[in-house]
mmCIF file of C-alpha atoms in Angstrom:
data_model
loop_
_atom_site.group_PDB
_atom_site.id
_atom_site.type_symbol
_atom_site.label_atom_id
_atom_site.label_comp_id
_atom_site.label_asym_id
_atom_site.label_seq_id
_atom_site.Cartn_x
_atom_site.Cartn_y
_atom_site.Cartn_z
ATOM 1 C CA UNK A 1 23.860 5.773 7.147
ATOM 2 C CA UNK A 2 20.248 4.795 6.543
ATOM 3 C CA UNK A 3 20.063 2.300 3.727
ATOM 4 C CA UNK A 4 17.920 3.231 0.728
ATOM 5 C CA UNK A 5 16.491 -0.276 0.968
ATOM 6 C CA UNK A 6 14.911 0.913 4.232
ATOM 7 C CA UNK A 7 12.203 3.062 2.729
ATOM 8 C CA UNK A 8 10.759 5.679 5.014
ATOM 9 C CA UNK A 9 7.591 5.976 2.897
ATOM 10 C CA UNK A 10 4.585 6.140 5.194
ATOM 11 C CA UNK A 11 6.632 7.375 8.169
ATOM 12 C CA UNK A 12 6.586 10.680 10.005
ATOM 13 C CA UNK A 13 9.568 12.984 10.200
ATOM 14 C CA UNK A 14 9.617 15.039 13.385
ATOM 15 C CA UNK A 15 11.824 18.129 13.265
ATOM 16 C CA UNK A 16 14.436 18.374 15.981
ATOM 17 C CA UNK A 17 14.885 21.677 17.821
ATOM 18 C CA UNK A 18 17.437 23.961 16.222
ATOM 19 C CA UNK A 19 17.376 22.273 12.821
ATOM 20 C CA UNK A 20 18.276 25.602 11.233
ATOM 21 C CA UNK A 21 15.565 25.873 8.563
ATOM 22 C CA UNK A 22 12.719 28.002 9.931
ATOM 23 C CA UNK A 23 10.284 26.594 7.344
ATOM 24 C CA UNK A 24 10.563 23.252 9.156
ATOM 25 C CA UNK A 25 10.683 24.514 12.752
ATOM 26 C CA UNK A 26 8.572 22.104 14.874
ATOM 27 C CA UNK A 27 7.305 20.432 11.682
ATOM 28 C CA UNK A 28 5.754 17.016 11.355
ATOM 29 C CA UNK A 29 6.143 15.677 7.808
ATOM 30 C CA UNK A 30 4.323 12.663 6.406
ATOM 31 C CA UNK A 31 6.630 10.951 3.881
ATOM 32 C CA UNK A 32 4.651 9.964 0.784
ATOM 33 C CA UNK A 33 7.660 8.592 -1.083
ATOM 34 C CA UNK A 34 11.266 7.699 -0.249
ATOM 35 C CA UNK A 35 13.759 5.858 -2.429
ATOM 36 C CA UNK A 36 17.318 6.095 -3.717
ATOM 37 C CA UNK A 37 16.065 8.921 -5.969
ATOM 38 C CA UNK A 38 15.041 11.138 -3.032
ATOM 39 C CA UNK A 39 12.012 11.794 -0.873
ATOM 40 C CA UNK A 40 8.719 13.688 -0.978
ATOM 41 C CA UNK A 41 6.513 14.577 1.962
ATOM 42 C CA UNK A 42 3.740 16.840 3.207
ATOM 43 C CA UNK A 43 4.022 19.016 6.318
ATOM 44 C CA UNK A 44 0.887 18.131 8.294
ATOM 45 C CA UNK A 45 0.943 20.680 11.118
ATOM 46 C CA UNK A 46 1.389 24.086 9.463
ATOM 47 C CA UNK A 47 -1.963 25.633 8.498
ATOM 48 C CA UNK A 48 -2.068 28.223 5.746
ATOM 49 C CA UNK A 49 -3.651 31.308 7.254
ATOM 50 C CA UNK A 50 -4.100 33.180 3.979
ATOM 51 C CA UNK A 51 -5.804 30.423 1.926
ATOM 52 C CA UNK A 52 -9.232 29.087 2.888
ATOM 53 C CA UNK A 53 -10.778 25.925 1.426
ATOM 54 C CA UNK A 54 -14.013 27.652 0.355
ATOM 55 C CA UNK A 55 -12.082 30.388 -1.469
ATOM 56 C CA UNK A 56 -9.844 27.819 -3.152
ATOM 57 C CA UNK A 57 -12.666 25.642 -4.463
ATOM 58 C CA UNK A 58 -14.564 28.737 -5.625
ATOM 59 C CA UNK A 59 -11.492 29.767 -7.666
ATOM 60 C CA UNK A 60 -11.402 26.252 -9.133
ATOM 61 C CA UNK A 61 -15.104 26.369 -10.072
ATOM 62 C CA UNK A 62 -16.156 23.632 -7.629
ATOM 63 C CA UNK A 63 -19.511 23.966 -5.883
ATOM 64 C CA UNK A 64 -19.079 24.531 -2.127
ATOM 65 C CA UNK A 65 -20.612 22.322 0.547
ATOM 66 C CA UNK A 66 -20.902 22.033 4.317
ATOM 67 C CA UNK A 67 -18.044 19.497 4.241
ATOM 68 C CA UNK A 68 -15.638 22.294 3.296
ATOM 69 C CA UNK A 69 -15.906 23.755 6.806
ATOM 70 C CA UNK A 70 -13.957 20.760 8.132
ATOM 71 C CA UNK A 71 -11.110 20.995 5.623
ATOM 72 C CA UNK A 72 -8.156 23.223 6.382
ATOM 73 C CA UNK A 73 -5.500 24.221 3.893
ATOM 74 C CA UNK A 74 -1.906 23.589 5.031
ATOM 75 C CA UNK A 75 1.542 24.749 4.001
ATOM 76 C CA UNK A 76 2.761 21.402 2.668
ATOM 77 C CA UNK A 77 6.328 22.508 2.083
ATOM 78 C CA UNK A 78 8.512 24.960 0.193
ATOM 79 C CA UNK A 79 8.347 23.218 -3.215
ATOM 80 C CA UNK A 80 5.626 24.066 -5.790
ATOM 81 C CA UNK A 81 3.460 26.310 -3.558
ATOM 82 C CA UNK A 82 0.690 26.543 -6.161
ATOM 83 C CA UNK A 83 0.242 22.777 -6.441
ATOM 84 C CA UNK A 84 -2.271 21.043 -4.185
ATOM 85 C CA UNK A 85 -1.990 17.631 -2.554
ATOM 86 C CA UNK A 86 -4.601 15.820 -0.491
ATOM 87 C CA UNK A 87 -3.249 13.399 2.089
ATOM 88 C CA UNK A 88 -6.127 11.158 3.060
ATOM 89 C CA UNK A 89 -7.330 8.000 4.722
ATOM 90 C CA UNK A 90 -7.056 4.877 2.604
ATOM 91 C CA UNK A 91 -10.833 4.567 2.163
ATOM 92 C CA UNK A 92 -10.613 6.706 -0.993
ATOM 93 C CA UNK A 93 -9.348 5.438 -4.326
ATOM 94 C CA UNK A 94 -8.905 7.927 -7.127
ATOM 95 C CA UNK A 95 -7.642 5.197 -9.439
ATOM 96 C CA UNK A 96 -4.323 5.897 -11.112
ATOM 97 C CA UNK A 97 -4.239 9.401 -9.623
ATOM 98 C CA UNK A 98 -4.033 8.110 -6.045
ATOM 99 C CA UNK A 99 -0.733 7.029 -4.548
ATOM 100 C CA UNK A 100 -1.586 4.328 -1.974
ATOM 101 C CA UNK A 101 1.310 4.903 0.407
ATOM 102 C CA UNK A 102 0.402 2.208 2.940
ATOM 103 C CA UNK A 103 -2.605 0.543 4.584
ATOM 104 C CA UNK A 104 -3.671 3.802 6.310
ATOM 105 C CA UNK A 105 -2.758 6.626 3.927
ATOM 106 C CA UNK A 106 -3.140 7.675 0.329
ATOM 107 C CA UNK A 107 -2.251 10.877 -1.501
ATOM 108 C CA UNK A 108 -4.137 12.338 -4.441
ATOM 109 C CA UNK A 109 -3.225 15.484 -6.368
ATOM 110 C CA UNK A 110 -6.132 16.002 -8.784
ATOM 111 C CA UNK A 111 -9.276 18.141 -8.788
ATOM 112 C CA UNK A 112 -11.470 15.032 -8.610
ATOM 113 C CA UNK A 113 -10.736 14.508 -4.925
ATOM 114 C CA UNK A 114 -11.710 18.109 -4.128
ATOM 115 C CA UNK A 115 -14.995 17.620 -5.975
ATOM 116 C CA UNK A 116 -15.547 14.333 -4.148
ATOM 117 C CA UNK A 117 -14.832 15.976 -0.800
ATOM 118 C CA UNK A 118 -17.453 18.617 -1.537
ATOM 119 C CA UNK A 119 -20.111 16.079 -2.570
ATOM 120 C CA UNK A 120 -19.506 13.756 0.376
ATOM 121 C CA UNK A 121 -17.865 11.074 -1.794
ATOM 122 C CA UNK A 122 -14.336 11.743 -0.602
ATOM 123 C CA UNK A 123 -12.261 10.077 2.093
ATOM 124 C CA UNK A 124 -13.359 10.086 5.714
ATOM 125 C CA UNK A 125 -10.176 11.945 6.729
ATOM 126 C CA UNK A 126 -8.306 14.417 4.556
ATOM 127 C CA UNK A 127 -5.693 17.140 4.796
ATOM 128 C CA UNK A 128 -5.199 19.563 1.880
ATOM 129 C CA UNK A 129 -1.713 20.994 1.438
ATOM 130 C CA UNK A 130 -0.261 23.522 -0.974
ATOM 131 C CA UNK A 131 3.324 22.660 -1.819
ATOM 132 C CA UNK A 132 5.464 19.807 -0.581
ATOM 133 C CA UNK A 133 8.807 19.057 1.019
ATOM 134 C CA UNK A 134 11.354 17.409 -1.249
ATOM 135 C CA UNK A 135 14.843 15.979 -0.852
ATOM 136 C CA UNK A 136 17.369 14.880 -3.451
ATOM 137 C CA UNK A 137 19.214 11.535 -3.371
ATOM 138 C CA UNK A 138 20.816 11.022 0.057
ATOM 139 C CA UNK A 139 19.821 14.479 1.316
ATOM 140 C CA UNK A 140 17.184 13.307 3.813
ATOM 141 C CA UNK A 141 19.427 10.535 5.104
ATOM 142 C CA UNK A 142 22.180 13.102 5.746
ATOM 143 C CA UNK A 143 19.734 15.401 7.571
ATOM 144 C CA UNK A 144 18.652 12.508 9.797
ATOM 145 C CA UNK A 145 22.291 11.645 10.555
ATOM 146 C CA UNK A 146 22.958 15.306 11.371
ATOM 147 C CA UNK A 147 20.243 15.175 14.068
ATOM 148 C CA UNK A 148 17.723 17.159 12.019
ATOM 149 C CA UNK A 149 14.851 14.676 12.200
ATOM 150 C CA UNK A 150 13.416 11.858 14.267
ATOM 151 C CA UNK A 151 11.408 9.200 12.431
ATOM 152 C CA UNK A 152 8.248 7.524 13.656
ATOM 153 C CA UNK A 153 5.433 5.319 12.445
ATOM 154 C CA UNK A 154 2.585 7.474 11.157
ATOM 155 C CA UNK A 155 -0.514 7.480 13.331
ATOM 156 C CA UNK A 156 -3.733 8.627 11.570
ATOM 157 C CA UNK A 157 -4.903 10.229 14.838
ATOM 158 C CA UNK A 158 -1.799 12.415 14.949
ATOM 159 C CA UNK A 159 -1.986 13.300 11.246
ATOM 160 C CA UNK A 160 -5.732 13.913 10.895
ATOM 161 C CA UNK A 161 -7.224 14.381 14.367
ATOM 162 C CA UNK A 162 -4.727 16.210 16.567
ATOM 163 C CA UNK A 163 -4.831 19.985 16.698
ATOM 164 C CA UNK A 164 -2.130 21.473 14.447
ATOM 165 C CA UNK A 165 -0.461 23.214 17.399
ATOM 166 C CA UNK A 166 -0.225 19.875 19.240
ATOM 167 C CA UNK A 167 0.885 17.518 16.437
ATOM 168 C CA UNK A 168 4.617 17.955 17.027
ATOM 169 C CA UNK A 169 4.347 17.029 20.707
ATOM 170 C CA UNK A 170 1.797 14.263 19.928
ATOM 171 C CA UNK A 171 4.199 12.709 17.391
ATOM 172 C CA UNK A 172 7.028 12.848 19.937
ATOM 173 C CA UNK A 173 4.769 11.282 22.584
ATOM 174 C CA UNK A 174 4.125 8.316 20.262
ATOM 175 C CA UNK A 175 7.894 7.720 20.436
ATOM 176 C CA UNK A 176 7.881 8.127 24.204
ATOM 177 C CA UNK A 177 9.959 11.305 23.922
ATOM 178 C CA UNK A 178 9.378 14.497 25.871
ATOM 179 C CA UNK A 179 10.259 17.753 24.078
ATOM 180 C CA UNK A 180 12.277 18.680 27.188
ATOM 181 C CA UNK A 181 14.600 15.719 26.497
ATOM 182 C CA UNK A 182 15.585 16.962 23.031
ATOM 183 C CA UNK A 183 18.786 18.794 22.270
ATOM 184 C CA UNK A 184 19.665 20.732 19.171
ATOM 185 C CA UNK A 185 23.279 19.574 19.481
ATOM 186 C CA UNK A 186 24.405 16.273 18.022
ATOM 187 C CA UNK A 187 27.499 14.376 18.972
ATOM 188 C CA UNK A 188 29.541 11.290 18.227
ATOM 189 C CA UNK A 189 30.256 8.456 20.611
#
C-alpha cells in the first residue's frame, strides 16, 4: 500500500482504461492535496461545453477582457459543481487564498483571481474548473492498488498547454507508456 507519508500532492493521476467510473474515463487529474485525511484534485482535460468563461464572469459581475478568450472552463470533478477553482502557474500569489502546491503550481478559489485574469494581473497559465475530485482516507490509495490510476510528475506543458483531447496520451508519454500497452485487468504476481 502507498504510505500516507508519500504525499502525491503535485502529481498527476492518469486514469487506467476500464476504471469503471465514466466521470473519470481517460481523465488526467492534478492532485492539489493528499494526506492521511484524503485527497483533492482537479480534472485538467475535461472541458465544460455548457459553461463559457465570458458568461461566467458576466454572471459574477466581473468586467470582461480579451484575456477571457484564452480561458476555458473545465469539469473539475463530481464534487461541488458550483464551486470554482483556478489551477495556475506559480507566478501568481493570492496571499492566504492561494494554495502553493509546489514550485510549478498553485490553486486559488476566490473571485480575486478571476478579476486579476481579466485585468492582465493574473498568472501566466491558468485553468478554471467547476467542481473537484475528492477521496476519503485511504480511498485513492486503494484505487491505485486496484489498477485504477497511474501516477506521474506533473508537467506544466501537459496541464496548461496540451490540447484537452491529447492530455491523457501526453501524460502517458511522459511516463514512457503507450496507451496500447495498458490493460484494464489487474493481477497479482
